Amino acid sequence: MPLLKEIYERMLERGHKLTPQRWAILNIFLQNRGQHLSADEVYTQLKALYPNHGIATVYRTIDMLVDLGVLKKLEFGDGRSRFEICDPGEPQHHHHLICQQCGTVIEFQEDLVHSLEAAIQRKTGFLIQDRTIKFYGLCS
């Protein structure tokens, strides 16, 4: 099922409407796939299109999209939450390389811990549902 249709159906199931404001915010994330946007960055882009929308609309919409599993909230240790779109058609387990000097965030797609997860489940019976791995260092 195409991502947009899936998102729309999730919203309807939970009693939410796809208002023009929500569509504009969702579209910003769709147009910036692979990037990790803060609420302020989304607001800056939204303001260029809709100058009358407030930042509270951005925060409420982002919270709703996180609750629906459409966005994933990320913390990179700089005091700002960032968000990325969760596309079921793309690999969900990727890692983040975070430069401690310039703040650049690079996604690393190689699954480094699959065998570790299997060993944990085999030894403990614990079924891992999700994970987040961040590497901090210096980019080139």
PDB file of C-alpha atoms in Angstrom:
ATOM      1  CA  MET A   1       0.000   0.000   0.000  1.00  0.00           C
ATOM      2  CA  PRO A   2       1.413   3.420  -0.898  1.00  0.00           C
ATOM      3  CA  LEU A   3       2.734   5.341   2.102  1.00  0.00           C
ATOM      4  CA  LEU A   4       0.387   8.320   1.821  1.00  0.00           C
ATOM      5  CA  LYS A   5      -2.690   6.091   1.648  1.00  0.00           C
ATOM      6  CA  GLU A   6      -1.484   4.125   4.677  1.00  0.00           C
ATOM      7  CA  ILE A   7      -0.928   7.331   6.656  1.00  0.00           C
ATOM      8  CA  TYR A   8      -4.367   8.635   5.685  1.00  0.00           C
ATOM      9  CA  GLU A   9      -6.024   5.380   6.789  1.00  0.00           C
ATOM     10  CA  ARG A  10      -4.162   5.407  10.129  1.00  0.00           C
ATOM     11  CA  MET A  11      -5.370   8.947  10.735  1.00  0.00           C
ATOM     12  CA  LEU A  12      -8.983   8.048   9.955  1.00  0.00           C
ATOM     13  CA  GLU A  13      -8.846   4.942  12.174  1.00  0.00           C
ATOM     14  CA  ARG A  14      -7.793   7.114  15.117  1.00  0.00           C
ATOM     15  CA  GLY A  15     -10.374   9.833  14.390  1.00  0.00           C
ATOM     16  CA  HIS A  16      -8.000  12.410  12.881  1.00  0.00           C
ATOM     17  CA  LYS A  17      -8.612  14.455   9.755  1.00  0.00           C
ATOM     18  CA  LEU A  18      -6.013  15.312   7.146  1.00  0.00           C
ATOM     19  CA  THR A  19      -6.419  19.085   7.333  1.00  0.00           C
ATOM     20  CA  PRO A  20      -4.516  21.388   4.955  1.00  0.00           C
ATOM     21  CA  GLN A  21      -2.117  22.264   7.804  1.00  0.00           C
ATOM     22  CA  ARG A  22      -1.439  18.607   8.609  1.00  0.00           C
ATOM     23  CA  TRP A  23      -1.019  17.811   4.927  1.00  0.00           C
ATOM     24  CA  ALA A  24       1.504  20.652   4.532  1.00  0.00           C
ATOM     25  CA  ILE A  25       3.538  19.446   7.542  1.00  0.00           C
ATOM     26  CA  LEU A  26       3.394  15.811   6.423  1.00  0.00           C
ATOM     27  CA  ASN A  27       4.431  16.875   2.922  1.00  0.00           C
ATOM     28  CA  ILE A  28       7.507  18.650   4.341  1.00  0.00           C
ATOM     29  CA  PHE A  29       8.625  15.342   5.869  1.00  0.00           C
ATOM     30  CA  LEU A  30       7.827  13.431   2.662  1.00  0.00           C
ATOM     31  CA  GLN A  31       9.852  15.899   0.587  1.00  0.00           C
ATOM     32  CA  ASN A  32      12.765  15.654   3.029  1.00  0.00           C
ATOM     33  CA  ARG A  33      13.014  11.873   3.367  1.00  0.00           C
ATOM     34  CA  GLY A  34      16.284  10.758   4.862  1.00  0.00           C
ATOM     35  CA  GLN A  35      16.691  14.034   6.729  1.00  0.00           C
ATOM     36  CA  HIS A  36      16.201  14.527  10.445  1.00  0.00           C
ATOM     37  CA  LEU A  37      14.084  17.641  10.858  1.00  0.00           C
ATOM     38  CA  SER A  38      13.449  19.546  14.078  1.00  0.00           C
ATOM     39  CA  ALA A  39      10.084  21.195  14.752  1.00  0.00           C
ATOM     40  CA  ASP A  40      11.747  24.578  14.174  1.00  0.00           C
ATOM     41  CA  GLU A  41      13.031  23.475  10.760  1.00  0.00           C
ATOM     42  CA  VAL A  42       9.559  22.239   9.817  1.00  0.00           C
ATOM     43  CA  TYR A  43       8.064  25.521  11.023  1.00  0.00           C
ATOM     44  CA  THR A  44      10.501  27.539   8.907  1.00  0.00           C
ATOM     45  CA  GLN A  45       9.486  25.608   5.791  1.00  0.00           C
ATOM     46  CA  LEU A  46       5.782  25.780   6.685  1.00  0.00           C
ATOM     47  CA  LYS A  47       5.931  29.550   7.245  1.00  0.00           C
ATOM     48  CA  ALA A  48       7.197  30.048   3.696  1.00  0.00           C
ATOM     49  CA  LEU A  49       4.009  28.399   2.411  1.00  0.00           C
ATOM     50  CA  TYR A  50       1.513  29.392   5.115  1.00  0.00           C
ATOM     51  CA  PRO A  51       2.680  32.499   7.004  1.00  0.00           C
ATOM     52  CA  ASN A  52      -0.354  32.474   9.326  1.00  0.00           C
ATOM     53  CA  HIS A  53       0.241  29.017  10.832  1.00  0.00           C
ATOM     54  CA  GLY A  54       1.812  28.983  14.284  1.00  0.00           C
ATOM     55  CA  ILE A  55       4.501  26.744  15.691  1.00  0.00           C
ATOM     56  CA  ALA A  56       1.944  25.166  18.064  1.00  0.00           C
ATOM     57  CA  THR A  57       0.295  23.611  14.989  1.00  0.00           C
ATOM     58  CA  VAL A  58       3.648  22.087  14.043  1.00  0.00           C
ATOM     59  CA  TYR A  59       4.195  20.626  17.529  1.00  0.00           C
ATOM     60  CA  ARG A  60       0.648  19.207  17.745  1.00  0.00           C
ATOM     61  CA  THR A  61       0.863  17.677  14.279  1.00  0.00           C
ATOM     62  CA  ILE A  62       4.300  16.177  14.914  1.00  0.00           C
ATOM     63  CA  ASP A  63       3.072  14.683  18.222  1.00  0.00           C
ATOM     64  CA  MET A  64       0.077  13.163  16.430  1.00  0.00           C
ATOM     65  CA  LEU A  65       2.265  11.730  13.642  1.00  0.00           C
ATOM     66  CA  VAL A  66       4.655  10.217  16.214  1.00  0.00           C
ATOM     67  CA  ASP A  67       1.695   8.659  18.072  1.00  0.00           C
ATOM     68  CA  LEU A  68       0.460   7.183  14.781  1.00  0.00           C
ATOM     69  CA  GLY A  69       3.898   5.712  14.046  1.00  0.00           C
ATOM     70  CA  VAL A  70       4.285   7.888  10.949  1.00  0.00           C
ATOM     71  CA  LEU A  71       7.266   9.778  12.381  1.00  0.00           C
ATOM     72  CA  LYS A  72      10.055   8.537  14.611  1.00  0.00           C
ATOM     73  CA  LYS A  73      11.429  10.854  17.284  1.00  0.00           C
ATOM     74  CA  LEU A  74      15.217  10.988  17.516  1.00  0.00           C
ATOM     75  CA  GLU A  75      17.528  12.550  20.097  1.00  0.00           C
ATOM     76  CA  PHE A  76      21.111  13.254  19.052  1.00  0.00           C
ATOM     77  CA  GLY A  77      22.342  14.735  22.323  1.00  0.00           C
ATOM     78  CA  ASP A  78      22.122  18.400  21.353  1.00  0.00           C
ATOM     79  CA  GLY A  79      18.886  19.219  23.179  1.00  0.00           C
ATOM     80  CA  ARG A  80      16.741  19.274  20.022  1.00  0.00           C
ATOM     81  CA  SER A  81      14.338  16.509  19.092  1.00  0.00           C
ATOM     82  CA  ARG A  82      14.415  15.550  15.451  1.00  0.00           C
ATOM     83  CA  PHE A  83      12.004  13.473  13.454  1.00  0.00           C
ATOM     84  CA  GLU A  84      12.134  11.222  10.421  1.00  0.00           C
ATOM     85  CA  ILE A  85       9.409   9.614   8.364  1.00  0.00           C
ATOM     86  CA  CYS A  86       8.802   5.894   8.976  1.00  0.00           C
ATOM     87  CA  ASP A  87       8.303   4.289   5.580  1.00  0.00           C
ATOM     88  CA  PRO A  88       7.444   0.572   5.840  1.00  0.00           C
ATOM     89  CA  GLY A  89       8.885   0.111   2.342  1.00  0.00           C
ATOM     90  CA  GLU A  90      12.359   1.196   3.473  1.00  0.00           C
ATOM     91  CA  PRO A  91      14.748  -0.471   5.915  1.00  0.00           C
ATOM     92  CA  GLN A  92      13.751   0.587   9.427  1.00  0.00           C
ATOM     93  CA  HIS A  93      16.948  -0.433  11.160  1.00  0.00           C
ATOM     94  CA  HIS A  94      19.583   2.058  10.257  1.00  0.00           C
ATOM     95  CA  HIS A  95      22.148   3.686  12.435  1.00  0.00           C
ATOM     96  CA  HIS A  96      23.117   7.318  12.860  1.00  0.00           C
ATOM     97  CA  LEU A  97      26.646   8.675  12.690  1.00  0.00           C
ATOM     98  CA  ILE A  98      26.697  12.008  14.535  1.00  0.00           C
ATOM     99  CA  CYS A  99      29.587  14.435  14.172  1.00  0.00           C
ATOM    100  CA  GLN A 100      30.356  16.038  17.521  1.00  0.00           C
ATOM    101  CA  GLN A 101      32.075  18.961  15.836  1.00  0.00           C
ATOM    102  CA  CYS A 102      29.650  20.151  13.133  1.00  0.00           C
ATOM    103  CA  GLY A 103      26.445  18.274  14.066  1.00  0.00           C
ATOM    104  CA  THR A 104      26.114  16.459  10.741  1.00  0.00           C
ATOM    105  CA  VAL A 105      23.989  13.310  10.961  1.00  0.00           C
ATOM    106  CA  ILE A 106      24.676  10.514   8.481  1.00  0.00           C
ATOM    107  CA  GLU A 107      22.449   7.466   8.109  1.00  0.00           C
ATOM    108  CA  PHE A 108      24.283   4.154   7.945  1.00  0.00           C
ATOM    109  CA  GLN A 109      22.126   1.411   6.410  1.00  0.00           C
ATOM    110  CA  GLU A 110      24.187  -1.696   7.110  1.00  0.00           C
ATOM    111  CA  ASP A 111      22.540  -3.898   9.741  1.00  0.00           C
ATOM    112  CA  LEU A 112      25.330  -4.469  12.222  1.00  0.00           C
ATOM    113  CA  VAL A 113      23.474  -6.148  15.047  1.00  0.00           C
ATOM    114  CA  HIS A 114      21.122  -8.705  13.482  1.00  0.00           C
ATOM    115  CA  SER A 115      23.187 -11.654  14.739  1.00  0.00           C
ATOM    116  CA  LEU A 116      23.389 -10.054  18.203  1.00  0.00           C
ATOM    117  CA  GLU A 117      19.590  -9.718  18.310  1.00  0.00           C
ATOM    118  CA  ALA A 118      19.202 -13.372  17.317  1.00  0.00           C
ATOM    119  CA  ALA A 119      21.624 -14.445  20.067  1.00  0.00           C
ATOM    120  CA  ILE A 120      19.767 -12.363  22.670  1.00  0.00           C
ATOM    121  CA  GLN A 121      16.448 -13.908  21.674  1.00  0.00           C
ATOM    122  CA  ARG A 122      17.888 -17.422  21.606  1.00  0.00           C
ATOM    123  CA  LYS A 123      19.519 -17.105  25.054  1.00  0.00           C
ATOM    124  CA  THR A 124      16.863 -15.103  26.884  1.00  0.00           C
ATOM    125  CA  GLY A 125      13.623 -15.451  24.925  1.00  0.00           C
ATOM    126  CA  PHE A 126      13.507 -11.655  24.746  1.00  0.00           C
ATOM    127  CA  LEU A 127      12.001 -10.489  21.441  1.00  0.00           C
ATOM    128  CA  ILE A 128      13.495  -7.134  20.455  1.00  0.00           C
ATOM    129  CA  GLN A 129      10.860  -4.870  18.886  1.00  0.00           C
ATOM    130  CA  ASP A 130      13.000  -1.867  18.054  1.00  0.00           C
ATOM    131  CA  ARG A 131      16.441  -0.408  18.573  1.00  0.00           C
ATOM    132  CA  THR A 132      18.331   2.800  18.059  1.00  0.00           C
ATOM    133  CA  ILE A 133      22.076   2.930  17.623  1.00  0.00           C
ATOM    134  CA  LYS A 134      24.006   6.183  17.444  1.00  0.00           C
ATOM    135  CA  PHE A 135      27.716   6.549  16.856  1.00  0.00           C
ATOM    136  CA  TYR A 136      29.325   9.810  17.979  1.00  0.00           C
ATOM    137  CA  GLY A 137      32.580  10.962  16.434  1.00  0.00           C
ATOM    138  CA  LEU A 138      34.082  13.338  13.883  1.00  0.00           C
ATOM    139  CA  CYS A 139      33.216  13.432  10.199  1.00  0.00           C
ATOM    140  CA  SER A 140      35.865  13.899   7.549  1.00  0.00           C
TER     141      SER A 140
END
